[in-house]
PDB file of C-alpha atoms in Angstrom:
ATOM      1  CA  ARG J   1      18.400  34.844  -6.415  1.00 40.00           C
ATOM      2  CA  GLY J   2      17.286  31.278  -5.735  1.00 43.00           C
ATOM      3  CA  ASN J   3      13.840  32.415  -4.623  1.00 48.00           C
ATOM      4  CA  THR J   4      13.506  34.589  -7.719  1.00 47.00           C
ATOM      5  CA  CYS J   5      14.385  31.656  -9.977  1.00 47.00           C
ATOM      6  CA  THR J   6      11.837  29.535  -8.178  1.00 50.00           C
ATOM      7  CA  ARG J   7       9.110  32.107  -8.719  1.00 49.00           C
ATOM      8  CA  LEU J   8      10.036  32.445 -12.379  1.00 47.00           C
ATOM      9  CA  ARG J   9       9.817  28.693 -12.892  1.00 53.00           C
ATOM     10  CA  LEU J  10       6.432  28.588 -11.226  1.00 54.00           C
ATOM     11  CA  GLU J  11       5.075  31.280 -13.534  1.00 50.00           C
ATOM     12  CA  ALA J  12       4.799  28.558 -16.152  1.00 46.00           C
ATOM     13  CA  VAL J  13       2.851  26.286 -13.817  1.00 56.00           C
ATOM     14  CA  ASP J  14      -0.887  26.565 -13.390  1.00 79.00           C
ATOM     15  CA  ILE J  15      -1.075  26.666  -9.589  1.00 89.00           C
ATOM     16  CA  ASN J  16      -4.801  27.285  -9.825  1.00 88.00           C
ATOM     17  CA  GLY J  17      -5.045  24.012 -11.710  1.00 90.00           C
ATOM     18  CA  VAL J  18      -3.171  22.250  -8.900  1.00 94.00           C
ATOM     19  CA  VAL J  19      -5.681  23.621  -6.396  1.00 94.00           C
ATOM     20  CA  ALA J  20      -8.573  22.676  -8.665  1.00 94.00           C
ATOM     21  CA  ALA J  21      -7.267  19.096  -8.700  1.00 96.00           C
ATOM     22  CA  GLY J  22      -7.792  18.923  -4.938  1.00 97.00           C
ATOM     23  CA  VAL J  23      -4.431  19.967  -3.494  1.00 97.00           C
ATOM     24  CA  PRO J  24      -4.865  22.259  -0.450  1.00 97.00           C
ATOM     25  CA  GLU J  25      -4.000  25.871  -1.243  1.00 95.00           C
ATOM     26  CA  ALA J  26      -1.282  25.891   1.419  1.00 96.00           C
ATOM     27  CA  ASP J  27       0.538  23.089  -0.425  1.00 97.00           C
ATOM     28  CA  ALA J  28      -0.214  24.001  -4.040  1.00 95.00           C
ATOM     29  CA  GLU J  29       2.910  26.051  -4.783  1.00 93.00           C
ATOM     30  CA  ASP J  30       5.209  23.384  -3.356  1.00 95.00           C
ATOM     31  CA  VAL J  31       3.448  20.626  -5.293  1.00 96.00           C
ATOM     32  CA  ALA J  32       3.804  22.701  -8.461  1.00 94.00           C
ATOM     33  CA  LEU J  33       7.491  23.160  -7.671  1.00 94.00           C
ATOM     34  CA  LEU J  34       7.834  19.408  -7.140  1.00 95.00           C
ATOM     35  CA  ALA J  35       6.400  18.791 -10.609  1.00 94.00           C
ATOM     36  CA  ASP J  36       8.890  21.278 -12.013  1.00 91.00           C
ATOM     37  CA  LEU J  37      11.851  19.711 -10.197  1.00 94.00           C
ATOM     38  CA  VAL J  38      11.149  16.201 -11.494  1.00 95.00           C
ATOM     39  CA  GLY J  39      10.186  17.488 -14.942  1.00 92.00           C
ATOM     40  CA  VAL J  40       6.699  16.034 -15.231  1.00 91.00           C
ATOM     41  CA  ASN J  41       3.224  17.112 -16.213  1.00 88.00           C
ATOM     42  CA  GLY J  42      -0.067  15.386 -16.978  1.00 91.00           C
ATOM     43  CA  SER J  43      -1.039  12.246 -15.091  1.00 95.00           C
ATOM     44  CA  GLU J  44       1.715   9.684 -15.716  1.00 96.00           C
ATOM     45  CA  PRO J  45       4.030   8.530 -14.404  1.00 96.00           C
ATOM     46  CA  LEU J  46       2.202   9.139 -11.105  1.00 97.00           C
ATOM     47  CA  CYS J  47       2.458  12.872 -11.662  1.00 96.00           C
ATOM     48  CA  ASP J  48      -1.088  14.195 -11.364  1.00 97.00           C
ATOM     49  CA  PRO J  49      -1.219  16.812  -8.591  1.00 97.00           C
ATOM     50  CA  LEU J  50      -2.791  14.547  -5.975  1.00 98.00           C
ATOM     51  CA  SER J  51      -0.257  11.783  -6.614  1.00 98.00           C
ATOM     52  CA  LEU J  52       2.566  14.299  -6.237  1.00 98.00           C
ATOM     53  CA  LEU J  53       0.901  15.484  -3.034  1.00 98.00           C
ATOM     54  CA  ARG J  54       1.347  11.946  -1.685  1.00 98.00           C
ATOM     55  CA  PHE J  55       5.109  12.126  -2.248  1.00 98.00           C
ATOM     56  CA  TYR J  56       5.208  15.619  -0.741  1.00 98.00           C
ATOM     57  CA  ASN J  57       3.297  14.572   2.388  1.00 97.00           C
ATOM     58  CA  CYS J  58       5.298  11.379   2.738  1.00 95.00           C
ATOM     59  CA  ARG J  59       8.555  13.332   2.971  1.00 95.00           C
ATOM     60  CA  SER J  60       7.334  15.767   5.624  1.00 94.00           C
ATOM     61  CA  LYS J  61       6.442  18.422   3.022  1.00 96.00           C
ATOM     62  CA  LYS J  62      10.062  18.838   1.949  1.00 97.00           C
ATOM     63  CA  VAL J  63      10.132  19.373  -1.793  1.00 96.00           C
ATOM     64  CA  GLY J  64      13.680  18.170  -2.344  1.00 97.00           C
ATOM     65  CA  ALA J  65      13.146  14.958  -0.392  1.00 97.00           C
ATOM     66  CA  ALA J  66       9.852  14.378  -2.199  1.00 97.00           C
ATOM     67  CA  ALA J  67      11.581  14.839  -5.561  1.00 97.00           C
ATOM     68  CA  ALA J  68      14.247  12.297  -4.593  1.00 97.00           C
ATOM     69  CA  MET J  69      11.584   9.790  -3.511  1.00 97.00           C
ATOM     70  CA  TYR J  70       9.649  10.317  -6.727  1.00 98.00           C
ATOM     71  CA  GLN J  71      12.689   9.730  -8.937  1.00 98.00           C
ATOM     72  CA  GLU J  72      13.781   6.689  -6.938  1.00 97.00           C
ATOM     73  CA  THR J  73      10.274   5.269  -7.145  1.00 97.00           C
ATOM     74  CA  MET J  74      10.092   5.660 -10.917  1.00 97.00           C
ATOM     75  CA  THR J  75      13.409   3.828 -11.292  1.00 97.00           C
ATOM     76  CA  TRP J  76      12.297   1.097  -8.900  1.00 97.00           C
ATOM     77  CA  ARG J  77       8.957   0.527 -10.682  1.00 97.00           C
ATOM     78  CA  ALA J  78      10.783  -0.145 -13.942  1.00 96.00           C
ATOM     79  CA  GLU J  79      13.439  -2.363 -12.384  1.00 96.00           C
ATOM     80  CA  PHE J  80      11.064  -4.373 -10.194  1.00 96.00           C
ATOM     81  CA  GLY J  81       8.763  -5.105 -13.129  1.00 96.00           C
ATOM     82  CA  ILE J  82       5.388  -3.649 -12.148  1.00 96.00           C
ATOM     83  CA  LYS J  83       4.032  -4.421 -15.612  1.00 95.00           C
ATOM     84  CA  GLY J  84       4.672  -8.146 -15.337  1.00 95.00           C
ATOM     85  CA  ILE J  85       3.471  -8.385 -11.744  1.00 96.00           C
ATOM     86  CA  MET J  86       0.120  -6.723 -12.452  1.00 95.00           C
ATOM     87  CA  ALA J  87      -0.360  -8.791 -15.614  1.00 94.00           C
ATOM     88  CA  GLY J  88      -0.478 -11.879 -13.389  1.00 94.00           C
ATOM     89  CA  TYR J  89      -3.998 -10.931 -12.310  1.00 93.00           C
ATOM     90  CA  SER J  90      -7.259 -10.388 -14.163  1.00 83.00           C
ATOM     91  CA  GLY J  91      -8.366  -6.959 -15.290  1.00 74.00           C
ATOM     92  CA  SER J  92      -8.060  -4.586 -18.196  1.00 79.00           C
ATOM     93  CA  GLU J  93      -5.349  -2.277 -16.843  1.00 92.00           C
ATOM     94  CA  GLU J  94      -2.168  -2.013 -18.911  1.00 94.00           C
ATOM     95  CA  TYR J  95       1.358  -0.789 -18.139  1.00 96.00           C
ATOM     96  CA  ASN J  96       4.452  -0.075 -20.169  1.00 96.00           C
ATOM     97  CA  GLU J  97       7.880  -1.495 -19.317  1.00 96.00           C
ATOM     98  CA  ASP J  98       8.655   1.508 -17.079  1.00 95.00           C
ATOM     99  CA  GLY J  99       5.659   0.826 -14.860  1.00 95.00           C
ATOM    100  CA  MET J 100       3.605   3.670 -16.340  1.00 96.00           C
ATOM    101  CA  ARG J 101      -0.122   3.108 -16.720  1.00 96.00           C
ATOM    102  CA  LEU J 102      -1.510   3.178 -20.256  1.00 95.00           C
ATOM    103  CA  ASN J 103      -5.199   3.287 -19.369  1.00 93.00           C
ATOM    104  CA  ASP J 104      -7.283   6.184 -18.064  1.00 95.00           C
ATOM    105  CA  VAL J 105      -5.912   6.792 -14.561  1.00 96.00           C
ATOM    106  CA  ARG J 106      -9.257   8.176 -13.418  1.00 96.00           C
ATOM    107  CA  SER J 107     -10.612   4.647 -13.188  1.00 95.00           C
ATOM    108  CA  TRP J 108      -9.272   1.316 -11.973  1.00 95.00           C
ATOM    109  CA  ASN J 109     -10.721  -2.008 -13.132  1.00 91.00           C
ATOM    110  CA  TRP J 110      -7.951  -4.405 -12.108  1.00 91.00           C
ATOM    111  CA  GLN J 111      -9.073  -7.337  -9.978  1.00 86.00           C
ATOM    112  CA  PRO J 112      -6.981  -9.340  -7.480  1.00 86.00           C
ATOM    113  CA  HIS J 113      -7.895 -12.622  -9.157  1.00 89.00           C
ATOM    114  CA  PRO J 114      -4.725 -14.547 -10.075  1.00 93.00           C
ATOM    115  CA  VAL J 115      -4.233 -15.869 -13.605  1.00 93.00           C
ATOM    116  CA  SER J 116      -0.488 -16.586 -13.751  1.00 95.00           C
ATOM    117  CA  ALA J 117       1.010 -19.645 -12.036  1.00 95.00           C
ATOM    118  CA  GLU J 118       3.014 -17.460  -9.640  1.00 96.00           C
ATOM    119  CA  ALA J 119       0.027 -15.307  -8.682  1.00 95.00           C
ATOM    120  CA  GLN J 120      -2.141 -18.401  -8.158  1.00 95.00           C
ATOM    121  CA  LEU J 121       0.481 -19.924  -5.878  1.00 96.00           C
ATOM    122  CA  ALA J 122       0.889 -16.725  -3.845  1.00 95.00           C
ATOM    123  CA  ARG J 123      -2.868 -16.337  -3.389  1.00 94.00           C
ATOM    124  CA  ARG J 124      -3.007 -19.648  -1.511  1.00 94.00           C
ATOM    125  CA  PHE J 125      -0.715 -18.362   1.239  1.00 95.00           C
ATOM    126  CA  ALA J 126      -1.294 -14.586   1.226  1.00 92.00           C
ATOM    127  CA  ILE J 127      -2.886 -12.818   4.187  1.00 91.00           C
ATOM    128  CA  PHE J 128      -3.687  -9.434   2.608  1.00 93.00           C
ATOM    129  CA  ASN J 129      -6.982  -8.505   1.013  1.00 92.00           C
ATOM    130  CA  ARG J 130      -8.855  -5.479  -0.317  1.00 94.00           C
ATOM    131  CA  LEU J 131     -12.482  -5.836   0.704  1.00 93.00           C
ATOM    132  CA  ASN J 132     -15.356  -5.247  -1.692  1.00 90.00           C
ATOM    133  CA  ALA J 133     -16.793  -2.504   0.511  1.00 92.00           C
ATOM    134  CA  LYS J 134     -15.477   1.071   0.442  1.00 95.00           C
ATOM    135  CA  ALA J 135     -15.647   3.956   2.901  1.00 95.00           C
ATOM    136  CA  ALA J 136     -18.991   5.686   2.607  1.00 93.00           C
ATOM    137  CA  ASP J 137     -17.713   9.260   2.634  1.00 93.00           C
ATOM    138  CA  ASP J 138     -14.992   9.162  -0.032  1.00 96.00           C
ATOM    139  CA  GLY J 139     -14.859   5.674  -1.553  1.00 96.00           C
ATOM    140  CA  ALA J 140     -11.558   4.827   0.150  1.00 97.00           C
ATOM    141  CA  PRO J 141     -10.537   1.183  -0.059  1.00 97.00           C
ATOM    142  CA  ILE J 142     -10.787  -0.930   3.086  1.00 96.00           C
ATOM    143  CA  LEU J 143      -8.062  -3.499   3.644  1.00 96.00           C
ATOM    144  CA  LEU J 144      -7.765  -6.535   5.883  1.00 95.00           C
ATOM    145  CA  TRP J 145      -4.457  -8.210   6.742  1.00 94.00           C
ATOM    146  CA  ARG J 146      -4.345 -11.369   8.859  1.00 92.00           C
ATOM    147  CA  VAL J 147      -0.772 -11.421  10.110  1.00 90.00           C
ATOM    148  CA  GLY J 148      -1.262 -14.234  12.608  1.00 88.00           C
ATOM    149  CA  ALA J 149      -2.449 -16.708   9.982  1.00 88.00           C
ATOM    150  CA  ILE J 150       0.414 -16.853   7.491  1.00 90.00           C
ATOM    151  CA  ASP J 151       2.759 -19.859   7.476  1.00 93.00           C
ATOM    152  CA  TYR J 152       6.044 -17.955   7.792  1.00 93.00           C
ATOM    153  CA  PRO J 153       8.230 -21.049   8.324  1.00 94.00           C
ATOM    154  CA  GLY J 154       6.698 -22.811   5.315  1.00 96.00           C
ATOM    155  CA  ILE J 155       7.204 -19.838   3.010  1.00 96.00           C
ATOM    156  CA  VAL J 156      10.873 -19.603   3.996  1.00 96.00           C
ATOM    157  CA  ARG J 157      11.391 -23.377   3.820  1.00 96.00           C
ATOM    158  CA  GLU J 158       9.989 -23.559   0.288  1.00 97.00           C
ATOM    159  CA  GLY J 159      11.876 -20.518  -1.007  1.00 97.00           C
ATOM    160  CA  LEU J 160       8.695 -18.566  -1.687  1.00 97.00           C
ATOM    161  CA  VAL J 161       9.588 -15.267  -0.012  1.00 96.00           C
ATOM    162  CA  ASP J 162      10.081 -13.412  -3.312  1.00 97.00           C
ATOM    163  CA  VAL J 163       6.860 -14.886  -4.708  1.00 97.00           C
ATOM    164  CA  LEU J 164       4.884 -13.521  -1.751  1.00 96.00           C
ATOM    165  CA  ILE J 165       6.659 -10.163  -1.884  1.00 96.00           C
ATOM    166  CA  ARG J 166       5.699  -9.744  -5.549  1.00 97.00           C
ATOM    167  CA  ALA J 167       2.098 -10.575  -4.644  1.00 96.00           C
ATOM    168  CA  PHE J 168       2.283  -7.963  -1.894  1.00 96.00           C
ATOM    169  CA  VAL J 169       3.597  -5.424  -4.404  1.00 97.00           C
ATOM    170  CA  ALA J 170       0.537  -6.135  -6.576  1.00 96.00           C
ATOM    171  CA  HIS J 171      -1.621  -5.522  -3.507  1.00 96.00           C
ATOM    172  CA  LEU J 172       0.112  -2.195  -2.795  1.00 97.00           C
ATOM    173  CA  GLU J 173      -0.280  -1.084  -6.403  1.00 97.00           C
ATOM    174  CA  ASP J 174      -3.958  -2.000  -6.225  1.00 96.00           C
ATOM    175  CA  ILE J 175      -4.350   0.091  -3.067  1.00 97.00           C
ATOM    176  CA  MET J 176      -2.679   3.114  -4.626  1.00 97.00           C
ATOM    177  CA  GLN J 177      -4.552   2.974  -7.906  1.00 97.00           C
ATOM    178  CA  THR J 178      -7.910   2.361  -6.193  1.00 97.00           C
ATOM    179  CA  SER J 179      -7.243   5.346  -3.930  1.00 98.00           C
ATOM    180  CA  ARG J 180      -6.098   7.388  -6.905  1.00 98.00           C
ATOM    181  CA  ALA J 181      -9.313   6.729  -8.839  1.00 97.00           C
ATOM    182  CA  ALA J 182     -11.360   7.606  -5.754  1.00 98.00           C
ATOM    183  CA  SER J 183      -9.353  10.831  -5.386  1.00 98.00           C
ATOM    184  CA  TYR J 184     -10.235  11.851  -8.920  1.00 97.00           C
ATOM    185  CA  LYS J 185     -13.887  11.157  -8.212  1.00 97.00           C
ATOM    186  CA  VAL J 186     -14.206  13.231  -5.030  1.00 98.00           C
ATOM    187  CA  GLY J 187     -11.611  15.878  -5.870  1.00 97.00           C
ATOM    188  CA  ARG J 188      -9.387  15.423  -2.822  1.00 98.00           C
ATOM    189  CA  LEU J 189      -6.755  13.054  -1.519  1.00 98.00           C
ATOM    190  CA  VAL J 190      -8.193   9.626  -0.668  1.00 98.00           C
ATOM    191  CA  ARG J 191      -6.254   7.019   1.286  1.00 98.00           C
ATOM    192  CA  ALA J 192      -7.062   3.497   2.425  1.00 98.00           C
ATOM    193  CA  HIS J 193      -8.174   2.221   5.831  1.00 97.00           C
ATOM    194  CA  LEU J 194      -6.201  -0.820   6.955  1.00 97.00           C
ATOM    195  CA  VAL J 195      -7.389  -3.258   9.615  1.00 96.00           C
ATOM    196  CA  ILE J 196      -4.732  -5.713  10.796  1.00 95.00           C
ATOM    197  CA  ASP J 197      -5.998  -8.795  12.618  1.00 94.00           C
ATOM    198  CA  SER J 198      -2.996  -9.883  14.685  1.00 93.00           C
ATOM    199  CA  GLY J 199      -4.745 -12.652  16.575  1.00 90.00           C
ATOM    200  CA  GLY J 200      -2.549 -15.747  16.704  1.00 88.00           C
ATOM    201  CA  PHE J 201       0.709 -13.888  16.107  1.00 88.00           C
ATOM    202  CA  SER J 202       3.457 -15.462  18.223  1.00 88.00           C
ATOM    203  CA  LEU J 203       6.958 -14.561  19.346  1.00 84.00           C
ATOM    204  CA  THR J 204       8.403 -17.330  17.159  1.00 87.00           C
ATOM    205  CA  ASN J 205       7.544 -15.187  14.128  1.00 86.00           C
ATOM    206  CA  LEU J 206      10.041 -12.534  15.247  1.00 85.00           C
ATOM    207  CA  ARG J 207      12.838 -14.628  13.729  1.00 88.00           C
ATOM    208  CA  PHE J 208      11.553 -13.557  10.314  1.00 90.00           C
ATOM    209  CA  LEU J 209      12.221  -9.855  10.968  1.00 89.00           C
ATOM    210  CA  PRO J 210      14.693  -9.522   8.043  1.00 91.00           C
ATOM    211  CA  ILE J 211      11.871 -10.424   5.647  1.00 91.00           C
ATOM    212  CA  LEU J 212       9.536  -7.952   7.314  1.00 90.00           C
ATOM    213  CA  ARG J 213      12.192  -5.257   7.017  1.00 91.00           C
ATOM    214  CA  ARG J 214      12.373  -5.856   3.238  1.00 93.00           C
ATOM    215  CA  ILE J 215       8.614  -5.457   3.010  1.00 92.00           C
ATOM    216  CA  VAL J 216       8.562  -2.281   5.122  1.00 91.00           C
ATOM    217  CA  LEU J 217      11.334  -0.710   3.024  1.00 92.00           C
ATOM    218  CA  ILE J 218       9.356  -1.394  -0.169  1.00 93.00           C
ATOM    219  CA  LEU J 219       6.184   0.067   1.330  1.00 91.00           C
ATOM    220  CA  GLU J 220       7.858   3.116   2.838  1.00 92.00           C
ATOM    221  CA  GLY J 221      10.110   3.775  -0.133  1.00 93.00           C
ATOM    222  CA  HIS J 222       7.776   3.438  -3.091  1.00 96.00           C
ATOM    223  CA  TRP J 223       4.118   3.822  -2.080  1.00 94.00           C
ATOM    224  CA  PRO J 224       3.672   7.344  -0.738  1.00 94.00           C
ATOM    225  CA  GLU J 225       0.853   7.950   1.719  1.00 94.00           C
ATOM    226  CA  ILE J 226      -1.586   5.292   0.635  1.00 97.00           C
ATOM    227  CA  MET J 227      -2.957   4.715   4.174  1.00 97.00           C
ATOM    228  CA  ALA J 228      -5.292   7.002   6.076  1.00 97.00           C
ATOM    229  CA  THR J 229      -5.507   4.781   9.156  1.00 97.00           C
ATOM    230  CA  VAL J 230      -3.897   1.565  10.354  1.00 96.00           C
ATOM    231  CA  THR J 231      -5.775  -0.225  13.148  1.00 96.00           C
ATOM    232  CA  VAL J 232      -4.266  -3.343  14.703  1.00 96.00           C
ATOM    233  CA  VAL J 233      -6.891  -5.441  16.513  1.00 96.00           C
ATOM    234  CA  GLN J 234      -6.785  -8.546  18.719  1.00 94.00           C
ATOM    235  CA  ALA J 235      -3.165  -7.726  19.453  1.00 93.00           C
ATOM    236  CA  PRO J 236      -1.393 -10.237  21.679  1.00 92.00           C
ATOM    237  CA  TRP J 237       1.704  -9.290  23.654  1.00 91.00           C
ATOM    238  CA  ALA J 238       3.931 -10.590  20.834  1.00 88.00           C
ATOM    239  CA  ALA J 239       2.341  -8.213  18.316  1.00 88.00           C
ATOM    240  CA  VAL J 240       2.961  -5.256  20.625  1.00 90.00           C
ATOM    241  CA  GLN J 241       6.621  -6.252  20.923  1.00 89.00           C
ATOM    242  CA  LEU J 242       6.860  -6.557  17.135  1.00 88.00           C
ATOM    243  CA  PHE J 243       5.604  -3.015  16.702  1.00 89.00           C
ATOM    244  CA  LYS J 244       8.257  -1.743  19.103  1.00 90.00           C
ATOM    245  CA  VAL J 245      10.894  -3.304  16.861  1.00 90.00           C
ATOM    246  CA  VAL J 246       9.341  -2.160  13.591  1.00 90.00           C
ATOM    247  CA  ARG J 247       8.438   1.383  14.654  1.00 90.00           C
ATOM    248  CA  PRO J 248      11.907   2.907  13.979  1.00 91.00           C
ATOM    249  CA  TRP J 249      11.665   1.633  10.385  1.00 91.00           C
ATOM    250  CA  LEU J 250       8.486   3.648   9.804  1.00 91.00           C
ATOM    251  CA  SER J 251       8.222   7.299   8.840  1.00 90.00           C
ATOM    252  CA  PRO J 252       6.690   9.688  11.402  1.00 90.00           C
ATOM    253  CA  LEU J 253       3.723  10.077   9.035  1.00 91.00           C
ATOM    254  CA  ILE J 254       2.774   6.392   9.124  1.00 92.00           C
ATOM    255  CA  GLN J 255       3.601   6.041  12.826  1.00 93.00           C
ATOM    256  CA  GLN J 256       0.972   8.611  13.738  1.00 94.00           C
ATOM    257  CA  LYS J 257      -1.658   6.698  11.775  1.00 96.00           C
ATOM    258  CA  ILE J 258      -1.257   3.455  13.732  1.00 96.00           C
ATOM    259  CA  THR J 259      -3.203   2.396  16.799  1.00 96.00           C
ATOM    260  CA  ILE J 260      -2.987  -0.985  18.520  1.00 95.00           C
ATOM    261  CA  LEU J 261      -6.022  -2.513  20.219  1.00 96.00           C
ATOM    262  CA  GLY J 262      -6.602  -5.709  22.176  1.00 94.00           C
ATOM    263  CA  LYS J 263      -9.559  -8.070  22.094  1.00 92.00           C
ATOM    264  CA  GLN J 264     -12.051  -5.359  23.080  1.00 93.00           C
ATOM    265  CA  PHE J 265     -11.532  -3.266  19.984  1.00 94.00           C
ATOM    266  CA  ASP J 266     -14.955  -2.398  18.539  1.00 92.00           C
ATOM    267  CA  GLU J 267     -15.205   1.166  19.825  1.00 94.00           C
ATOM    268  CA  GLY J 268     -11.537   1.894  19.204  1.00 96.00           C
ATOM    269  CA  LEU J 269     -11.687   0.543  15.658  1.00 95.00           C
ATOM    270  CA  ARG J 270     -14.692   2.684  14.792  1.00 94.00           C
ATOM    271  CA  SER J 271     -13.160   5.763  16.379  1.00 96.00           C
ATOM    272  CA  HIS J 272      -9.694   5.444  14.825  1.00 96.00           C
ATOM    273  CA  SER J 273     -10.710   4.343  11.332  1.00 95.00           C
ATOM    274  CA  GLY J 274     -13.804   6.509  11.079  1.00 94.00           C
ATOM    275  CA  LEU J 275     -15.719   3.498   9.767  1.00 92.00           C
ATOM    276  CA  ASP J 276     -19.152   3.380  11.397  1.00 90.00           C
ATOM    277  CA  ASP J 277     -20.311   0.339   9.438  1.00 91.00           C
ATOM    278  CA  LEU J 278     -18.132  -2.710  10.108  1.00 91.00           C
ATOM    279  CA  SER J 279     -20.400  -5.220   8.379  1.00 92.00           C
ATOM    280  CA  MET J 280     -17.756  -5.805   5.681  1.00 92.00           C
ATOM    281  CA  LEU J 281     -15.484  -7.440   8.271  1.00 92.00           C
ATOM    282  CA  PRO J 282     -15.622 -11.126   9.289  1.00 89.00           C
ATOM    283  CA  PRO J 283     -17.856 -12.107  12.226  1.00 89.00           C
ATOM    284  CA  ASP J 284     -14.949 -12.502  14.689  1.00 85.00           C
ATOM    285  CA  LEU J 285     -14.134  -8.840  14.073  1.00 88.00           C
ATOM    286  CA  GLY J 286     -17.713  -7.713  14.614  1.00 86.00           C
ATOM    287  CA  GLY J 287     -18.763  -7.860  10.972  1.00 90.00           C
ATOM    288  CA  GLU J 288     -21.133  -9.951   8.873  1.00 92.00           C
ATOM    289  CA  THR J 289     -18.975 -11.090   5.931  1.00 89.00           C
ATOM    290  CA  SER J 290     -17.940 -14.690   6.509  1.00 82.00           C
ATOM    291  CA  ASP J 291     -15.564 -14.851   3.521  1.00 80.00           C
ATOM    292  CA  ALA J 292     -13.768 -11.540   4.170  1.00 76.00           C
ATOM    293  CA  TYR J 293     -10.544 -13.330   5.123  1.00 72.00           C
ATOM    294  CA  GLY J 294     -10.424 -15.802   2.299  1.00 75.00           C
ATOM    295  CA  PHE J 295      -8.675 -19.076   3.060  1.00 82.00           C
ATOM    296  CA  VAL J 296      -5.001 -19.055   3.971  1.00 88.00           C
ATOM    297  CA  GLU J 297      -3.292 -22.415   3.473  1.00 93.00           C
ATOM    298  CA  GLU J 298      -0.318 -23.876   5.210  1.00 94.00           C
ATOM    299  CA  VAL J 299       2.556 -24.252   2.772  1.00 96.00           C
ATOM    300  CA  PRO J 300       2.932 -27.937   1.839  1.00 96.00           C
ATOM    301  CA  ILE J 301       6.368 -29.509   1.687  1.00 97.00           C
ATOM    302  CA  GLY J 302       7.605 -29.466  -1.893  1.00 97.00           C
ATOM    303  CA  ALA J 303       5.373 -26.568  -3.034  1.00 95.00           C
ATOM    304  CA  GLY J 304       8.357 -24.412  -3.960  1.00 96.00           C
ATOM    305  CA  GLU J 305      10.184 -27.130  -5.868  1.00 96.00           C
ATOM    306  CA  GLU J 306       7.019 -28.061  -7.750  1.00 95.00           C
ATOM    307  CA  PHE J 307       6.439 -24.438  -8.761  1.00 95.00           C
ATOM    308  CA  ARG J 308      10.010 -23.912  -9.967  1.00 94.00           C
ATOM    309  CA  SER J 309       9.985 -27.126 -11.973  1.00 92.00           C
ATOM    310  CA  LYS J 310       7.116 -26.015 -14.188  1.00 81.00           C
TER     311      LYS J 310
END
């Protein structure tokens, strides 16, 4: 009886339209069922077929688990205040109070240039960046994180952890919406390529694991399958140990996308990421773009108090 009810519900869903949107035929019926279970249609909130495919893939292609993740994510976006966070940066993209986009989701014109006081402060100490270049084959965003450069002790000392986490949330939203627009353009699921420069990461940073766990839970819980590849380069021993600790926090899907390379990483980076042209990276990573990192400041004493007093 349950299977019959499922088929009857799906009669009202245009599965051919789901396939036409770029969802593989093998997954189309389940993605249509997912839309039915969460009661959505159209493109918002995050309910176009390819966005729903992200939730479906992220939960090991289990429709019920994907539906639960979707509903939890919609609640979280409203409660966390996506609208206010994204408004702290320049661009013409608008959101409602529930975190639903109000502009055409087929394009994305937001820029990671801070305009609010909080966003400007976070930018000084942030180590994550979306590069101007995109993957040649599908327009996927290319990301660079510099985990060995951030002043973890200073951020904690000045009470700026939540400020940096909100900036990271803006970065994740930017990744998803950039990938989403690229998916519309090429008619298939597009995900980002992340390069993590772990040079300089030390064992002393392991004392900040509770903060990292918060960040991982946000990423894993509310941004479904936004990464195609994750390549860690210049990995010292400490970075390898960190991954051993963090790995159980990650879903099997993201675990299989990660590779860790040492100082001789050029061939491995090209092979794992699929990026033949690395010119968008900084020179110490084999590229030609000297400002790809941006400048990451040490956190001055009193920065947090000064910010909160304004």
